CSV table of C-alpha atoms and ligand atoms in Angstrom, one decimal:
chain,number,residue,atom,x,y,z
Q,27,UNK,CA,0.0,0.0,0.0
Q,28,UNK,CA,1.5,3.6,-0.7
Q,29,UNK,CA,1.5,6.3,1.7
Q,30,UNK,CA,1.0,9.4,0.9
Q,31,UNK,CA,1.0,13.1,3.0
Q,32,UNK,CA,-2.0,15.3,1.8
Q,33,UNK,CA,-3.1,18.7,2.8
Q,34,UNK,CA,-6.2,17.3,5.4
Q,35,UNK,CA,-8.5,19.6,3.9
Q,36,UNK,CA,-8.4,17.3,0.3
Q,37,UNK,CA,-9.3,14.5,2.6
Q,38,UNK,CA,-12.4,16.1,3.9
Q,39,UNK,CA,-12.1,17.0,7.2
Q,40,UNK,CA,-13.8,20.7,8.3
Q,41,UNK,CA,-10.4,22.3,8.5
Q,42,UNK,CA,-9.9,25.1,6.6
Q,43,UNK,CA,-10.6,29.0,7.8
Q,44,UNK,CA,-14.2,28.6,7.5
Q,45,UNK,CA,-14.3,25.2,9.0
Q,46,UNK,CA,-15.1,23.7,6.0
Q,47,UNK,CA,-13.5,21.2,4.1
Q,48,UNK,CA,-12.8,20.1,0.7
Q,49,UNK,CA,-12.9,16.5,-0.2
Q,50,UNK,CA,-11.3,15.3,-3.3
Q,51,UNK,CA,-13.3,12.5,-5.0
Q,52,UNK,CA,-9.9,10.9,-6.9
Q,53,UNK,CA,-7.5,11.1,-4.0
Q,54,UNK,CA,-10.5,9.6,-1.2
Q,55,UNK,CA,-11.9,7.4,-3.6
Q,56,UNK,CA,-9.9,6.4,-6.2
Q,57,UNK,CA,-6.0,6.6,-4.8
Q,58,UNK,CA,-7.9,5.4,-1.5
Q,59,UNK,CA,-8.1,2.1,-2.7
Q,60,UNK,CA,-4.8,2.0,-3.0
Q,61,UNK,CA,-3.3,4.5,-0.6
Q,62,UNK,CA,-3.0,5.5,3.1
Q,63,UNK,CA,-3.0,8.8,4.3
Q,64,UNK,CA,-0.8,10.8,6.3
Q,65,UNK,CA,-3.1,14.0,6.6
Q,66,UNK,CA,-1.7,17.6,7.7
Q,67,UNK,CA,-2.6,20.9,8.3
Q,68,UNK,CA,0.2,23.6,9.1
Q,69,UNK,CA,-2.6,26.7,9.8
Q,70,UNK,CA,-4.9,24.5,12.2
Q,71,UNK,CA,-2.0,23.4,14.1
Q,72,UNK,CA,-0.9,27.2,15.0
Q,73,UNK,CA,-4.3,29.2,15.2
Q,74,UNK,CA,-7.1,26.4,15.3
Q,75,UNK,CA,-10.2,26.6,13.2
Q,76,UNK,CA,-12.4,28.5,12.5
Q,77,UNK,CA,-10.1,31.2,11.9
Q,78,UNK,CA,-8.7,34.4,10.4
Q,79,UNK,CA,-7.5,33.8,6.4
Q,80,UNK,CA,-3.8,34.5,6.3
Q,81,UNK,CA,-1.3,36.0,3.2
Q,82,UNK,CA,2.4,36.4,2.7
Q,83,UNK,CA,3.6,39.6,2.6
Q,84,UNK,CA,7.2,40.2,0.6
Q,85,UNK,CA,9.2,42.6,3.5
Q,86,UNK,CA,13.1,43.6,2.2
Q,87,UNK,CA,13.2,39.9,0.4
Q,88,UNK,CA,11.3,38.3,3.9
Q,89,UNK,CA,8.3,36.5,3.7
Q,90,UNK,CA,5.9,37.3,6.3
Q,91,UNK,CA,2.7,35.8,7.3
Q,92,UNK,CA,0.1,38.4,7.7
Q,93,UNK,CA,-4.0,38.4,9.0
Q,94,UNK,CA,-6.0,39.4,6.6
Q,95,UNK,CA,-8.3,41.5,8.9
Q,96,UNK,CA,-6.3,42.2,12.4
Q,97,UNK,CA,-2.8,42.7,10.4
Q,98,UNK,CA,-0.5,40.7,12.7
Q,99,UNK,CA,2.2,39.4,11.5
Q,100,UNK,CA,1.9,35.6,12.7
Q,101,UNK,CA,5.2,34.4,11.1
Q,102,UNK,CA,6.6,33.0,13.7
Q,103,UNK,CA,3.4,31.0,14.8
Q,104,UNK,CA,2.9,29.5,11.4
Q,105,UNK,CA,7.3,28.8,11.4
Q,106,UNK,CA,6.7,26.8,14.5
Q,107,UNK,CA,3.9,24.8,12.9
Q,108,UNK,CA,5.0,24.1,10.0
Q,109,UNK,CA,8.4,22.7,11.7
Q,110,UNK,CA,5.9,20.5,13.4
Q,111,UNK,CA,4.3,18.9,10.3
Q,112,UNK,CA,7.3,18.6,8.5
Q,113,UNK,CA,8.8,16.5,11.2
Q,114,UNK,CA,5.6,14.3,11.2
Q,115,UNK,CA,5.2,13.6,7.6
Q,116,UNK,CA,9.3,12.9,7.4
Q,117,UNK,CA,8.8,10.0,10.2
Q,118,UNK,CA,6.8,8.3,7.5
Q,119,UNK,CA,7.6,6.3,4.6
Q,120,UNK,CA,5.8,8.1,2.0
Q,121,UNK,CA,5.7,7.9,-1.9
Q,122,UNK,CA,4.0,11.1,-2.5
Q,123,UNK,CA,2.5,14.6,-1.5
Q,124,UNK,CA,-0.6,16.2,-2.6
Q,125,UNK,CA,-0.9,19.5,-1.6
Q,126,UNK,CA,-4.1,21.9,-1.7
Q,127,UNK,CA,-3.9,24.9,-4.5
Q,128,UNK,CA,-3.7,28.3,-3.6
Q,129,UNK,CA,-3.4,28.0,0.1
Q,130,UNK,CA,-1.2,30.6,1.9
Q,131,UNK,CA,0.9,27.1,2.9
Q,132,UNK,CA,-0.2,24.4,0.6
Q,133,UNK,CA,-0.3,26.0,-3.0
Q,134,UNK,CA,2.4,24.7,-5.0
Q,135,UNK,CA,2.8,27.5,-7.7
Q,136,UNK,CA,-0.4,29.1,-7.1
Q,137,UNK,CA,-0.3,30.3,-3.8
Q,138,UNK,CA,-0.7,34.5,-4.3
Q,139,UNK,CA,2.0,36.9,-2.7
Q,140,UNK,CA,1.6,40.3,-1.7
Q,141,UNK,CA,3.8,43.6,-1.5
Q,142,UNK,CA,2.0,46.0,0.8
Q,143,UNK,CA,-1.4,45.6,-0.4
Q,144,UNK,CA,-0.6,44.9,-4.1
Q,145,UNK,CA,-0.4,41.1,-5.3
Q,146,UNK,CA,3.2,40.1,-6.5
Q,147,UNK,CA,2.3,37.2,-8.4
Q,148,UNK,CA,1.7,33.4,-7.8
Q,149,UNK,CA,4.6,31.1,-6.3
Q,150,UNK,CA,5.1,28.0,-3.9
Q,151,UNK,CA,3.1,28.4,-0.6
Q,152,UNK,CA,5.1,28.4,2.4
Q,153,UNK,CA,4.4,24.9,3.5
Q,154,UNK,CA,5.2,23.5,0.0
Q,155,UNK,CA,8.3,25.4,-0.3
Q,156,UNK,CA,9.6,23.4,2.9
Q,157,UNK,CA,8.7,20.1,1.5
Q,158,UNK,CA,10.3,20.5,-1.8
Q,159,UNK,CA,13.1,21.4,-0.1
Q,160,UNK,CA,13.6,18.7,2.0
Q,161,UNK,CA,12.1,15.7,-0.5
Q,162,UNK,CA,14.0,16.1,-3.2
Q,163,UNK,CA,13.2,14.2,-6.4
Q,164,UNK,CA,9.9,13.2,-4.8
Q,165,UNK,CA,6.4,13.0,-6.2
Q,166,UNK,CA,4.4,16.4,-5.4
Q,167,UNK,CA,1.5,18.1,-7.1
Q,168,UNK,CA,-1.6,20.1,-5.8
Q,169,UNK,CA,-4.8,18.7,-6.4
Q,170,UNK,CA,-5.9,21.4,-9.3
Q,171,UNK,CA,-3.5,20.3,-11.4
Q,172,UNK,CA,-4.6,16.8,-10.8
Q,173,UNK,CA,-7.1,17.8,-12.6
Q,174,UNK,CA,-5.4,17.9,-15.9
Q,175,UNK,CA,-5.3,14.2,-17.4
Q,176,UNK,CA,-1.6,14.2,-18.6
Q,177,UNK,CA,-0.3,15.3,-15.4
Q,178,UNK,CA,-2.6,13.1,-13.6
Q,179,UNK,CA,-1.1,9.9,-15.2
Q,180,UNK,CA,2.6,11.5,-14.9
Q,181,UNK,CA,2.1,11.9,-11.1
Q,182,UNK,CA,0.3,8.4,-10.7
Q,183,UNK,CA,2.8,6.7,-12.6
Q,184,UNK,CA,5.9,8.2,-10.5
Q,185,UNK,CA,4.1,7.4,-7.2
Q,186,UNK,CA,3.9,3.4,-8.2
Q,187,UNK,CA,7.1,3.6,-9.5
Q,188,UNK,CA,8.6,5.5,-6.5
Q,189,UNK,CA,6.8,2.9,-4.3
Q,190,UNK,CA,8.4,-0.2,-6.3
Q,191,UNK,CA,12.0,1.9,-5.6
Q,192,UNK,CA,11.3,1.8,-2.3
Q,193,UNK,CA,10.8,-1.5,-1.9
Q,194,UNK,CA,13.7,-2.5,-3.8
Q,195,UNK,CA,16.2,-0.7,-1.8
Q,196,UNK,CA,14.3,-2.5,1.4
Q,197,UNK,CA,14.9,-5.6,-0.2
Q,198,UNK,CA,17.9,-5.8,-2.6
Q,199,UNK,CA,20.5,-8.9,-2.0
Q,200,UNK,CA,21.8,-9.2,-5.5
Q,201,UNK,CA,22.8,-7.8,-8.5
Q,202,UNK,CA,20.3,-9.6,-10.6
Q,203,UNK,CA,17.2,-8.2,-8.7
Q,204,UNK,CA,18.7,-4.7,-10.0
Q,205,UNK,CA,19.1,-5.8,-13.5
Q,206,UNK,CA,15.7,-7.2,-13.4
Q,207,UNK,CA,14.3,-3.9,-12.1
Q,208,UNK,CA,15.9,-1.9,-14.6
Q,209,UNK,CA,15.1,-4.5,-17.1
Q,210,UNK,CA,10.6,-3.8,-16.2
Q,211,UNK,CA,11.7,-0.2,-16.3
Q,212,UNK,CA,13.4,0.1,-19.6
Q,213,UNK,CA,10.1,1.7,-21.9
Q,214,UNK,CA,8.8,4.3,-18.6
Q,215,UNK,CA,12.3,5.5,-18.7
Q,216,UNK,CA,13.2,5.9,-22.0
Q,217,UNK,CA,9.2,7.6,-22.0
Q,218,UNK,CA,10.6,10.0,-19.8
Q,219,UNK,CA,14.3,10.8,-20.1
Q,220,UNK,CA,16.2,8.8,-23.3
Q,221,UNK,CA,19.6,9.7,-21.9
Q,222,UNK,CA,19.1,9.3,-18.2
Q,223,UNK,CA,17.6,5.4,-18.8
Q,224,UNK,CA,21.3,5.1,-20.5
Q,225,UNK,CA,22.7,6.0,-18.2
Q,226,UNK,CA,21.1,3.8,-15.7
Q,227,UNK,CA,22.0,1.2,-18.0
Q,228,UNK,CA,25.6,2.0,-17.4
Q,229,UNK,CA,25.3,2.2,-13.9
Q,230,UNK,CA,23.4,-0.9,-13.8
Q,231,UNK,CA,26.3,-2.8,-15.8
Q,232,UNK,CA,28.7,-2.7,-12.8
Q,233,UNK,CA,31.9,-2.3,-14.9
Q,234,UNK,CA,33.4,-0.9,-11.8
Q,235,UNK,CA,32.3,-3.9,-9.7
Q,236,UNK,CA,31.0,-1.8,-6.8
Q,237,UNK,CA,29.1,-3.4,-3.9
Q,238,UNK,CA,25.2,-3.9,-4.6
Q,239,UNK,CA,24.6,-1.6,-2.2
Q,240,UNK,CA,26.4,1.1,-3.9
Q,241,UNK,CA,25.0,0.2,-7.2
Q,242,UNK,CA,21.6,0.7,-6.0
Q,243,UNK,CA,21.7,4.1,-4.0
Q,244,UNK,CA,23.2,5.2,-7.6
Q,245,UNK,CA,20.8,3.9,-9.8
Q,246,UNK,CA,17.6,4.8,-7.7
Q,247,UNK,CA,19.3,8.4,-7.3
Q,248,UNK,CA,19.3,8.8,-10.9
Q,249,UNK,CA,15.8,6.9,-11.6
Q,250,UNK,CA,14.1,9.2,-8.9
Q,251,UNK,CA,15.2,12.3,-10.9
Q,252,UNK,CA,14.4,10.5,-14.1
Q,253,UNK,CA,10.6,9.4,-13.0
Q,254,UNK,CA,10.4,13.6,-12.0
Q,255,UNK,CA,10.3,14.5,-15.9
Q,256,UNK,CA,7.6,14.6,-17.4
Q,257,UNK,CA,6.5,12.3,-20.6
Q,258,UNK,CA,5.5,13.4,-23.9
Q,259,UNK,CA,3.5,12.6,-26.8
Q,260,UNK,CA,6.2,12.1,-28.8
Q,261,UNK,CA,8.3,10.3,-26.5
Q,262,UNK,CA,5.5,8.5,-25.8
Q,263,UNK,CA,4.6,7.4,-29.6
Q,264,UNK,CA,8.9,6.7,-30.0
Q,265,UNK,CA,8.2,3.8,-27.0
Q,266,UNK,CA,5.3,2.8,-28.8
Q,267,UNK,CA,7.2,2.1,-32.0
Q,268,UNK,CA,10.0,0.3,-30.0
Q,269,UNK,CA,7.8,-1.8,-28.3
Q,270,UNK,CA,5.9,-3.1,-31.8
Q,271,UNK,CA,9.5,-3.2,-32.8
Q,272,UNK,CA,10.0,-6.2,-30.3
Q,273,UNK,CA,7.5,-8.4,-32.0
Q,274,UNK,CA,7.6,-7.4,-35.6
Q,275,UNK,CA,8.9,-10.9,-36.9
Q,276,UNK,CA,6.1,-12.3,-35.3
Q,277,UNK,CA,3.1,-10.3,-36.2
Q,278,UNK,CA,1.2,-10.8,-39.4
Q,279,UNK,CA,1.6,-8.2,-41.5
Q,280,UNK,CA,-2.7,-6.6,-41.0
Q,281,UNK,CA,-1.9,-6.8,-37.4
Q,282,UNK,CA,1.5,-4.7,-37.5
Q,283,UNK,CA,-0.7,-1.8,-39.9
Q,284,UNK,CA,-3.2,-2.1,-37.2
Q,285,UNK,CA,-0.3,-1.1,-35.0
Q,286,UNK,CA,0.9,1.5,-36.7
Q,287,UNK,CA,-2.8,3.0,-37.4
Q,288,UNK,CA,-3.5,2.7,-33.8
Q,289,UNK,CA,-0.2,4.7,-32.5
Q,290,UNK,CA,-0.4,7.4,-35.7
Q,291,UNK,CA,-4.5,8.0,-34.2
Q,292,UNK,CA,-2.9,8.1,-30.8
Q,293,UNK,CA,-0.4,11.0,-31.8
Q,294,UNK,CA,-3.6,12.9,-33.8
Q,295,UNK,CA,-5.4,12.7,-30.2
Q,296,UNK,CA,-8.0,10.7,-32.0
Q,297,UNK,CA,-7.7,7.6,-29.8
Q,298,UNK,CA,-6.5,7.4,-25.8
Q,299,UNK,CA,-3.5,5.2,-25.4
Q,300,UNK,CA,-5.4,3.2,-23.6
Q,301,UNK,CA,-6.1,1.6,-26.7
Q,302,UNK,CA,-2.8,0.9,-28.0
Q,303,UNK,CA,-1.1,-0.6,-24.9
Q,304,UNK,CA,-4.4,-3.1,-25.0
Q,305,UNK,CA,-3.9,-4.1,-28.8
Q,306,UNK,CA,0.1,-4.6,-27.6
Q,307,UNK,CA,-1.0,-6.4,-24.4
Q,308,UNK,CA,-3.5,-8.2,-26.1
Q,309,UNK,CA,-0.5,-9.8,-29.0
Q,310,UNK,CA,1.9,-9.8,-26.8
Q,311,UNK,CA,0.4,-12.3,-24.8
Q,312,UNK,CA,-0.9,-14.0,-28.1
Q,313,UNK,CA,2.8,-14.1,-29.3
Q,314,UNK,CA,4.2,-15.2,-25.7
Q,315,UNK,CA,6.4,-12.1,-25.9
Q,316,UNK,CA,7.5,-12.0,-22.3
Q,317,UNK,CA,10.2,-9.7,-22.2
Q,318,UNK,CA,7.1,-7.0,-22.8
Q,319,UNK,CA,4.6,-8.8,-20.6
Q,320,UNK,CA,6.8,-7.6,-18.0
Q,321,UNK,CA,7.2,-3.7,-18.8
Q,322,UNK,CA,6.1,-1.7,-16.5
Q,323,UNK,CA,5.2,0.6,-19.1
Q,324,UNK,CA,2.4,-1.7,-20.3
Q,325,UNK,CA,0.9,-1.7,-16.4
Q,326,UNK,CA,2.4,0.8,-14.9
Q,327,UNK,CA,-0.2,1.1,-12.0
Q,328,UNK,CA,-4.1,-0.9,-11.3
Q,329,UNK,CA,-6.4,-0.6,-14.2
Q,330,UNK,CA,-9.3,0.5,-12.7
Q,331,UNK,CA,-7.1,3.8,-11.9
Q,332,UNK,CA,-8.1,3.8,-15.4
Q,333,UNK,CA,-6.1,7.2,-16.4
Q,334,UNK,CA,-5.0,6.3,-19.7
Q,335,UNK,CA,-8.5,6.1,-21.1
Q,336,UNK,CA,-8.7,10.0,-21.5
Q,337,UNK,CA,-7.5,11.5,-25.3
Q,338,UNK,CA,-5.7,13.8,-23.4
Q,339,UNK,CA,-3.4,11.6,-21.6
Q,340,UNK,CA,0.6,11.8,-23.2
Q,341,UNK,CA,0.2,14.9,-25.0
C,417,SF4,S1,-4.8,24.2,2.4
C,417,SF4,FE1,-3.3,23.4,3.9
C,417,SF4,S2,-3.3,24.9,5.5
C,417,SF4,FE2,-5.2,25.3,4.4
C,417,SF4,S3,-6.7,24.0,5.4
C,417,SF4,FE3,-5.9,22.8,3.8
C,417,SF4,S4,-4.3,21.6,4.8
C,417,SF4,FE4,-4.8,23.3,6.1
């Protein structure tokens, strides 16, 4: 099961100013299934709820944190509280944060600043600053932009994947274990970061005969940072055309134009690629082509998630 910090509010509970909350559907029910949840709240912890909103205030290059009403500069309450919950969710083995848009603390990119009493633009909330500061290479994003289908499947896919790293460097006795890791990893990568997944290819091949436990905290260094890019459309149809490329001898020649029809209406956005990883699935299993069977790429989290079924998904 993952584990993963969210701002309490996403996960319902009456929480924020107004003592309201505001319960996201995909995180409680769909991630839920799949997920615990290691809920915090930075501004409930250091003034309690119901309560007075709050903004950041630029001061000579300082941030301060400011009532909206009462104009008291509460900095040093929200400091002590936000200490507090960074301790908490770092005592937990998590695989992810989601974070609450355009929260004072929680926004990631959204949150509004002020100078005086004129807005200075939209950046990292306080709260999210501190956590991408201290998980590095880590799986973050704010629920609005969950919204979006393409970074919706990004983020889902780097959580499992970040999991499965995890668990590996729990586990790892041998060399082969890695190689076998790397080996289910080889299409996400190369979705994500051509030259990084050679790289961990290199590292992976040992030629400097380190210890496996060296090996590994340099390979998972290197595929944390590569999960954190983002995928493309056209990286995305250029793993496509590998994979078919794995199976080509075998395939008749109407179900290899199939292929190619199905990934050339996945590029036009005509077709989710839902539908192309099912067709390859589907004669991959028919052809007993096991080295793909095993790609992560192919699964790379539970179906029923069922993100890959939007158009919009890989652009
Ligand atoms: S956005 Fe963050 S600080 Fe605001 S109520 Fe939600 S968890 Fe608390």
């Amino acid at each position: 099961m993952l584990k993963i910090a969210v701002s309490a509010c996403l996960l319902g509970e009456p929480i924020r100013y107004d003592k309201t909350g505001q319960r996201d559907r995909f995180i409680t029910d769909k991630l839920g299934k799949y997920a615990s949840f290691v809920p915090f709240c930075p501004e409930h912890l250091a003034f309690g709820t119901p309560r007075e909103t709050i903004r950041i205030v630029l001061e000579n290059e300082h941030k301060k944190v400011i009532t909206v009403f009462s104009k008291n500069d509460v900095t040093d309450a929200m400091n002590t509280a936000m200490a507090h919950e960074l301790e908490k969710i770092k005592k937990e083995e998590l695989c992810g944060i989601i974070l609450k848009s355009k929260s004072p603390s929680c926004g990631l990119g959204s949150t509004k600043y002020y100078m005086k009493e004129m807005s200075e633009g939209k950046k990292d909330g306080l709260f999210a600053t501190l956590c991408k500061e201290h998980f590095v290479d880590f799986p973050i994003e704010e629920e609005a932009r969950l919204l979006d289908p393409w970074l919706r499947e990004n983020f889902v896919m780097q959580l499992f994947a970040y999991a499965d790293a995890q668990m590996l460097e729990k586990n790892i006795q041998t060399m082969r274990e890695l190689v076998a890791f790397h080996t289910a990893y080889k299409f996400l990568l190369q979705s994500k970061h051509e030259a990084n997944y050679r790289l961990l290819g290199k590292i992976v091949a040992n030629h400097e005969t380190k210890s496996v436990m060296e090996i590994t905290q340099a390979y998972l260094a290197l595929f944390k940072q590569t999960l954190n890019h983002k995928s493309t459309i056209a990286k995305t149809v250029n793993v496509l055309q590998h994979m078919v490329g794995f199976f080509k001898k075998e395939l008749t020649s109407s179900e290899k134009q199939e292929l190619h029809l199905q990934i050339e209406e996945f590029r036009d956005e005509i077709i989710p690629l839902i539908a192309v990883m099912s067709t390859i699935e589907f004669l991959a299993k028919k052809y007993n082509t096991t080295y793909l069977l095993g790609q992560k790429f192919l699964n790379p989290y539970p179906k029923d998630l069922a993100l890959r079924s939007m158009i919009q998904v890989g652009k």
